[in-house]
Short mmCIF file of C-alpha atoms in Angstrom, two decimals:
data_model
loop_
_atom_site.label_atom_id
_atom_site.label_comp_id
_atom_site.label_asym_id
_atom_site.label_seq_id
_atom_site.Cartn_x
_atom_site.Cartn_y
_atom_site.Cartn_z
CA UNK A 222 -45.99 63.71 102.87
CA UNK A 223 -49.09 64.85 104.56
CA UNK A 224 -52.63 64.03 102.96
CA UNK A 225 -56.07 65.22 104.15
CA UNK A 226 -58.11 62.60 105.87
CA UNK A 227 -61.50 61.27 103.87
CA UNK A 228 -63.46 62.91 106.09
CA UNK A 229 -61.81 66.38 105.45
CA UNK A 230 -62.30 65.16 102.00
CA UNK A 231 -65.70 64.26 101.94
CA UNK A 232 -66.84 67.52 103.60
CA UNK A 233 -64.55 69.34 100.92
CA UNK A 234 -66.37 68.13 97.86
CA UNK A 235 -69.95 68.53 100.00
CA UNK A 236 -69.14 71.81 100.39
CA UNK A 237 -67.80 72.44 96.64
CA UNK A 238 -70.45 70.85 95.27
CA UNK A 239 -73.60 72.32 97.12
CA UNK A 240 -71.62 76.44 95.87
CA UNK A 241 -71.37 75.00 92.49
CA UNK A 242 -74.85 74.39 92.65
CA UNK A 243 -76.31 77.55 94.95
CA UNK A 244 -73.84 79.70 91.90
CA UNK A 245 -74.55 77.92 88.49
CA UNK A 246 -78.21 76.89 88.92
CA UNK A 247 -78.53 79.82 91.19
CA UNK A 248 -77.98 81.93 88.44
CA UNK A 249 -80.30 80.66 86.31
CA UNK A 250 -83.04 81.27 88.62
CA UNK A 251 -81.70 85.26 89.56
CA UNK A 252 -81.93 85.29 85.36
CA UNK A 253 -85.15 84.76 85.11
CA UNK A 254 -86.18 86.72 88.21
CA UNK A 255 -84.80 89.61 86.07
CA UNK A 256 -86.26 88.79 82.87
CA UNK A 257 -89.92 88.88 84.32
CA UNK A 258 -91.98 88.80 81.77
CA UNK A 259 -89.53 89.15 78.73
CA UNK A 260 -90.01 86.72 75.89
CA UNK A 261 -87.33 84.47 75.34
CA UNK A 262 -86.70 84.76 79.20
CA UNK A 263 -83.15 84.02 78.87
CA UNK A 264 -81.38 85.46 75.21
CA UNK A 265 -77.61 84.50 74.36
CA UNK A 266 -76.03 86.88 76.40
CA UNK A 267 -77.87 85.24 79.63
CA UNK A 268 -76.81 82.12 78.64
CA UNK A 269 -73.02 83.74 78.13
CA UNK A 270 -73.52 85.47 81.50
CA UNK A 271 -75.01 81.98 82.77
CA UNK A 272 -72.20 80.26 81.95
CA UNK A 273 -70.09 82.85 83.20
CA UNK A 274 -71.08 82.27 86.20
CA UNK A 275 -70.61 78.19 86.22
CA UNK A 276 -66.77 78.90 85.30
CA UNK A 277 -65.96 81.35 87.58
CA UNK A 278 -67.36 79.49 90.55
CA UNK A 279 -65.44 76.42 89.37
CA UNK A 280 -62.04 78.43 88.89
CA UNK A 281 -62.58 79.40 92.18
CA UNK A 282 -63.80 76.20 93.66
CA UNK A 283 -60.22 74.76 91.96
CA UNK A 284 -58.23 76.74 93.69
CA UNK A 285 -59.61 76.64 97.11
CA UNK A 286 -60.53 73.15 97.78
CA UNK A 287 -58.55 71.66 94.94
CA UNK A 288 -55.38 70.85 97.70
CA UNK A 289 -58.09 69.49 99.77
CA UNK A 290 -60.10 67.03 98.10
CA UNK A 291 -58.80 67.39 94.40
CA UNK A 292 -62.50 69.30 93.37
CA UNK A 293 -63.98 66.65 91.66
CA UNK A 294 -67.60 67.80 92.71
CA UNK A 295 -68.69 65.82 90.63
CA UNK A 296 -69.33 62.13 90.09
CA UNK A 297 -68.66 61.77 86.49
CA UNK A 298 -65.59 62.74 87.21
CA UNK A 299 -64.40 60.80 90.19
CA UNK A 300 -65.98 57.48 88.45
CA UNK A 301 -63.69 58.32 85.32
CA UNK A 302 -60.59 59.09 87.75
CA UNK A 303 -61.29 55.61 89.78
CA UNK A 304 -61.89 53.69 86.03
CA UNK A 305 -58.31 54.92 84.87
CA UNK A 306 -56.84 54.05 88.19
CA UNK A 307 -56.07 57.84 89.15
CA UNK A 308 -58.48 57.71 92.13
CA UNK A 309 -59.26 54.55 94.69
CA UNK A 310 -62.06 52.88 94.03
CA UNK A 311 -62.37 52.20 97.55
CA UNK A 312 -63.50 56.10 98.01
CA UNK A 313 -65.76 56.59 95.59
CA UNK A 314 -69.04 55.72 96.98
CA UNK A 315 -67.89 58.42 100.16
CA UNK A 316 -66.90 60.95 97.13
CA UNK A 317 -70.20 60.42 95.44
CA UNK A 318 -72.38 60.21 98.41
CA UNK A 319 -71.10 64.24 99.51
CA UNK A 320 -71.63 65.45 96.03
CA UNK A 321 -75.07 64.44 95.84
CA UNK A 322 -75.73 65.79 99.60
CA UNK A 323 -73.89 68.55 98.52
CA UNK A 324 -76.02 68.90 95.47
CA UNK A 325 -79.27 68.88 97.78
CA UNK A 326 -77.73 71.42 99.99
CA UNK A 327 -76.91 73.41 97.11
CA UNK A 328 -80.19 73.14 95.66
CA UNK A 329 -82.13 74.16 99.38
CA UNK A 330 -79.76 77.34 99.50
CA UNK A 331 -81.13 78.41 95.82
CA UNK A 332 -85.08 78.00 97.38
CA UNK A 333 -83.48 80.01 100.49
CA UNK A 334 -82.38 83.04 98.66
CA UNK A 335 -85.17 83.20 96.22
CA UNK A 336 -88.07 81.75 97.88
CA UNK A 337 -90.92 80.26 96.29
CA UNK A 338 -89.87 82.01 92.90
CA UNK A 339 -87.12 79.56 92.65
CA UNK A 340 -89.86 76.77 92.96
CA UNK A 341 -92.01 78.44 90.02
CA UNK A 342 -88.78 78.88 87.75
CA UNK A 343 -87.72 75.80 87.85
CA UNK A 344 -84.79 76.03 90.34
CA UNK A 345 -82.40 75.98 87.40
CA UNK A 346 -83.32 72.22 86.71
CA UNK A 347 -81.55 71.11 83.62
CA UNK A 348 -83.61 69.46 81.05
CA UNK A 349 -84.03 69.51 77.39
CA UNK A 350 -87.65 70.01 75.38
CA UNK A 351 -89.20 66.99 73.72
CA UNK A 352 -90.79 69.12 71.43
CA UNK A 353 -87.70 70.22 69.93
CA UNK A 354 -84.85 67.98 70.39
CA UNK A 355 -84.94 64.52 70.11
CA UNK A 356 -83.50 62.15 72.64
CA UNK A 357 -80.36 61.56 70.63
CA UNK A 358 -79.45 65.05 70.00
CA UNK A 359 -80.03 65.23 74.49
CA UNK A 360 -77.93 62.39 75.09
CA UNK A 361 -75.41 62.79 72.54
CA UNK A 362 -74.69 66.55 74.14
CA UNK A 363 -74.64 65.78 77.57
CA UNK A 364 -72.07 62.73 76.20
CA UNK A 365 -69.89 64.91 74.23
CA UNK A 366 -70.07 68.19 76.96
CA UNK A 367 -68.89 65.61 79.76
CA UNK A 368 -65.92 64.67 77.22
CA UNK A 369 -64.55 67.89 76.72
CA UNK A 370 -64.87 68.68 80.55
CA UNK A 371 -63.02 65.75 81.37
CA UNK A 372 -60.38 65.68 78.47
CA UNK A 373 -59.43 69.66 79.51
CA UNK A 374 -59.21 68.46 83.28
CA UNK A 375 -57.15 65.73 82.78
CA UNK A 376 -54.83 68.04 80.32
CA UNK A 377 -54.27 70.60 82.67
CA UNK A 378 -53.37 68.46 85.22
CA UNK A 379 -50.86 66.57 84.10
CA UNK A 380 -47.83 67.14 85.45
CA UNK A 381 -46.46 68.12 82.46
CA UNK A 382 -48.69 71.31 82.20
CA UNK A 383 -48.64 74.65 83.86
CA UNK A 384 -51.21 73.21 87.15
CA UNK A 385 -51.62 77.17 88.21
CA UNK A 386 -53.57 77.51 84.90
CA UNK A 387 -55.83 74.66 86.18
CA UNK A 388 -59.04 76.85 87.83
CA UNK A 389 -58.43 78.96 84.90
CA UNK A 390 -58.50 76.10 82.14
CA UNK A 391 -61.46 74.43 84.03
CA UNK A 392 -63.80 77.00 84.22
CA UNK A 393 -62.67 78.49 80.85
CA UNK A 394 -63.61 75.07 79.33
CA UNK A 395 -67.23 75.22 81.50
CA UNK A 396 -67.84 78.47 79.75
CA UNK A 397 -67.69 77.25 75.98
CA UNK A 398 -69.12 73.84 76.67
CA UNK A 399 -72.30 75.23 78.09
CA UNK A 400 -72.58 77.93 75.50
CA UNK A 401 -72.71 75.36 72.93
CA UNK A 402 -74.69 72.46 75.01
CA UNK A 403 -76.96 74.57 77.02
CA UNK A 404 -79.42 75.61 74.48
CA UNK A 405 -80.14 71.85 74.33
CA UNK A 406 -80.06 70.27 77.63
CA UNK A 407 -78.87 73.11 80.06
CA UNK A 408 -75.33 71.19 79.93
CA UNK A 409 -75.60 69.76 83.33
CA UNK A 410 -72.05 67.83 82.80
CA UNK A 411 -72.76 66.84 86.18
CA UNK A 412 -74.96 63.47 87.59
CA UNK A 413 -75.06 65.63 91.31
CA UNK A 414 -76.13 69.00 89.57
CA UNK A 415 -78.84 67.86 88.25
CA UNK A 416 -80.09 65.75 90.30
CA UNK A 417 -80.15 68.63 93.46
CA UNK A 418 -82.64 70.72 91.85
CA UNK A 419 -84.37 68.03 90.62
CA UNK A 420 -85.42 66.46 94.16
CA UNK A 421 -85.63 69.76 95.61
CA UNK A 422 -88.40 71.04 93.13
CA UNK A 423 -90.14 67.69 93.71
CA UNK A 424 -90.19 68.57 97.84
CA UNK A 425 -91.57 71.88 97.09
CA UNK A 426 -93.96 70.57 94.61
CA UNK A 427 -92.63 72.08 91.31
CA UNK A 428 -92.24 70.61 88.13
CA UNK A 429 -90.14 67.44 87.77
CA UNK A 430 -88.17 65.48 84.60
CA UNK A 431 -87.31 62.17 86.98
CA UNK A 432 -87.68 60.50 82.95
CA UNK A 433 -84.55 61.99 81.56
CA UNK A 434 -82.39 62.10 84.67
CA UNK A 435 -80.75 58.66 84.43
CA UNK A 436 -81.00 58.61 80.32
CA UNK A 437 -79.93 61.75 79.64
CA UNK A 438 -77.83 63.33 82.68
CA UNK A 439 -76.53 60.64 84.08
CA UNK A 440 -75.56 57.71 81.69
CA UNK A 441 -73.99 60.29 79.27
CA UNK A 442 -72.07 61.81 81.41
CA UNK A 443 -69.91 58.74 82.90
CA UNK A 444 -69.84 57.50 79.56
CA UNK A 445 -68.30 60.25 78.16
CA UNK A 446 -66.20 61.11 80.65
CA UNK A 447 -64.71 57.50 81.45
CA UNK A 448 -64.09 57.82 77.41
CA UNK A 449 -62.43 61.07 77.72
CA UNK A 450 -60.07 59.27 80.64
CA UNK A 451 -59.67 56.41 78.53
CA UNK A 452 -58.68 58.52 74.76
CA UNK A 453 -56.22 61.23 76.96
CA UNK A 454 -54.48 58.03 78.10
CA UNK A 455 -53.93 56.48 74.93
CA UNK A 456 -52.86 59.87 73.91
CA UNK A 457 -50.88 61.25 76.54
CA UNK A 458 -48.58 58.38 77.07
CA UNK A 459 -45.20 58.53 75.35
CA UNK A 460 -44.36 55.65 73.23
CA UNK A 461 -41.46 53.79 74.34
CA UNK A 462 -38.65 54.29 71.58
CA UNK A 463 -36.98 50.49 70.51
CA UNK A 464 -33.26 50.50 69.86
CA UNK A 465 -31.29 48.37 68.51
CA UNK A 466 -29.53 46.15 70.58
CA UNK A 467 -25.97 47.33 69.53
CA UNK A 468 -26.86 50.81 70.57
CA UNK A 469 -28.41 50.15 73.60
CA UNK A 470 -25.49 48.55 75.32
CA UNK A 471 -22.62 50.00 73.44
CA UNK A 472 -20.45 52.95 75.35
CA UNK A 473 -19.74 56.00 73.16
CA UNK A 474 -16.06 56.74 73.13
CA UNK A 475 -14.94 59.52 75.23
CA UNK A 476 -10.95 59.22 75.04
CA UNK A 477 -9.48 62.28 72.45
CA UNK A 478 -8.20 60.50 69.39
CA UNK A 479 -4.86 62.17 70.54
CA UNK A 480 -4.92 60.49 73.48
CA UNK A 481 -5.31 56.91 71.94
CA UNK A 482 -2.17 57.43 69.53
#
C-alpha cells in the first residue's frame, strides 16, 4: 500500500488551508468591496452567497487533496482525529504548524488581490460584536458550529457511507452551519482561519480582536469538535449482540430428515 510522505502531507494541508482562506475570507472582503456604501453592507443573501463560497472551496479542496493529506485544514479537526485515535498524535504538531502557515499565506494572498481595501474591511476577520451578543451566545456557536462540522465529516467518512458524497456532504454542511452561526461570530469553525487574517490585519495595521481569538475561536472549536469525535463514536459503533451459550456453539442440522431415517 503506498502512502504519501509527511512532507507531501504537510505541504498538502499548507496549501488547502491558505485557498480555504484566500476563497472564504476572500469573499467576504470582494462582498463588501461591492456593497460600497450600502447599509447593512452584507444582507442574507451575501451571507448565503458567503457561505457559498466556503462550501464550494471545501468540496473542492476534498476532492483534490483529500487522497493526499486527508484535508483536514484545519486544526480542530486533526486534534479531534488524533484524540479518537484516527490520526497519530505524533503528526499533529507538523499538521497544525502548515495550517496556520497556510492560514497566513492565505490571509497575504487576500491583501494581494485587494490591496489596502482588504486592510480597511477587515480582511474577512471573524469576530462577533460585544454590543450585541454576549460571550456565551459567541462561544456557545463557535462550540456547537465546530460539532456539526465534525459530526458530518466523520459520518461521511465512514466506511460504511457513500465516501464520493464526501466534498459534497462537507461543504454542504459548511453552507448551513455558517448561515446559522455567521450572523454571530462569522462561524470561523476553524482555529487557522481565524487566526490568518487576524495577524495579517495586525502587520498591516488594521483592526485586531487578539481578546476573543483563544476564548471564542479557538477553545470552542476543539471542544466541540473532540465532543463531536467522541458522541459519533459512542454512536456509530455496533453493539456486540450476547448469545446464549447453547446457541453459540451448537451446529444447526443440515442432514434431510429423509436421510436420517
Amino acid at each position: 500500500m503506498q502512502e504519501h510522505s509527511l512532507g507531501q502531507r504537510a505541504v498538502a494541508e499548507t496549501i488547502g488551508t491558505a485557498l480555504l482562506v484566500l476563497v472564504g475570507p476572500g469573499s467576504v472582503v470582494a462582498t463588501l468591496v461591492l456593497a460600497g456604501d450600502s447599509k447593512p453592507a452584507i444582507t442574507g443573501a451575501d451571507l448565503l452567497g458567503i457561505s457559498v463560497a466556503f462550501g464550494l472551496i471545501i468540496a473542492a479542496l476534498v476532492y483534490t487533496i483529500g487522497k493526499v493529506s486527508g484535508c483536514h485544514i484545519n486544526p480542530a479537526v486533526t486534534c479531534a482525529l488524533a484524540l479518537t485515535k484516527r490520526f497519530p498524535w505524533r503528526e499533529v504538531p507538523v499538521y497544525v504548524a502548515a495550517q496556520v502557515a497556510g492560514a497566513v499565506i492565505g490571509a497575504f494572498a487576500i491583501w494581494a488581490v485587494f490591496a489596502h481595501n482588504a486592510i480597511d474591511l477587515g480582511m474577512g476577520m471573524t469576530s462577533f460584536n460585544e454590543d450585541s451578543s454576549t460571550w456565551a451566545q459567541a462561544i456557545f456557536s463557535e462550540g456547537i458550529g465546530t460539532f456539526m462540522l465534525m459530526f458530518a465529516i466523520l459520518g461521511i467518512v465512514d466506511s460504511r457511507s457513500p465516501s464520493d458524497l464526501a466534498g459534497l456532504v462537507i461543504g454542504g454542511v459548511v453552507i448551513a452551519i455558517i448561515m446559522i452561526v455567521g450572523p454571530i461570530t462569522g462561524a470561523s469553525l476553524n482555529p487557522a482561519r481565524a487566526f490568518g487574517p487576524e495577524l495579517v490585519s495586525a502587520i498591516g495595521g488594521g483592526a485586531t480582536h487578539w481578546g476573543q481569538l483563544i476564548p471564542v475561536y479557538v477553545l470552542p472549536g476543539l471542544v466541540g469538535a473532540g465532543l463531536a469525535a467522541a458522541v459519533y463514536d459512542l454512536l456509530a459503533k455496533p453493539r456486540r449482540v450476547k448469545r446464549p451459550i447453547h446457541e453459540a456453539v451448537t451446529t444447526p442440522d443440515t442432514v434431510p430428515a429423509a436421510a436420517a431415517r
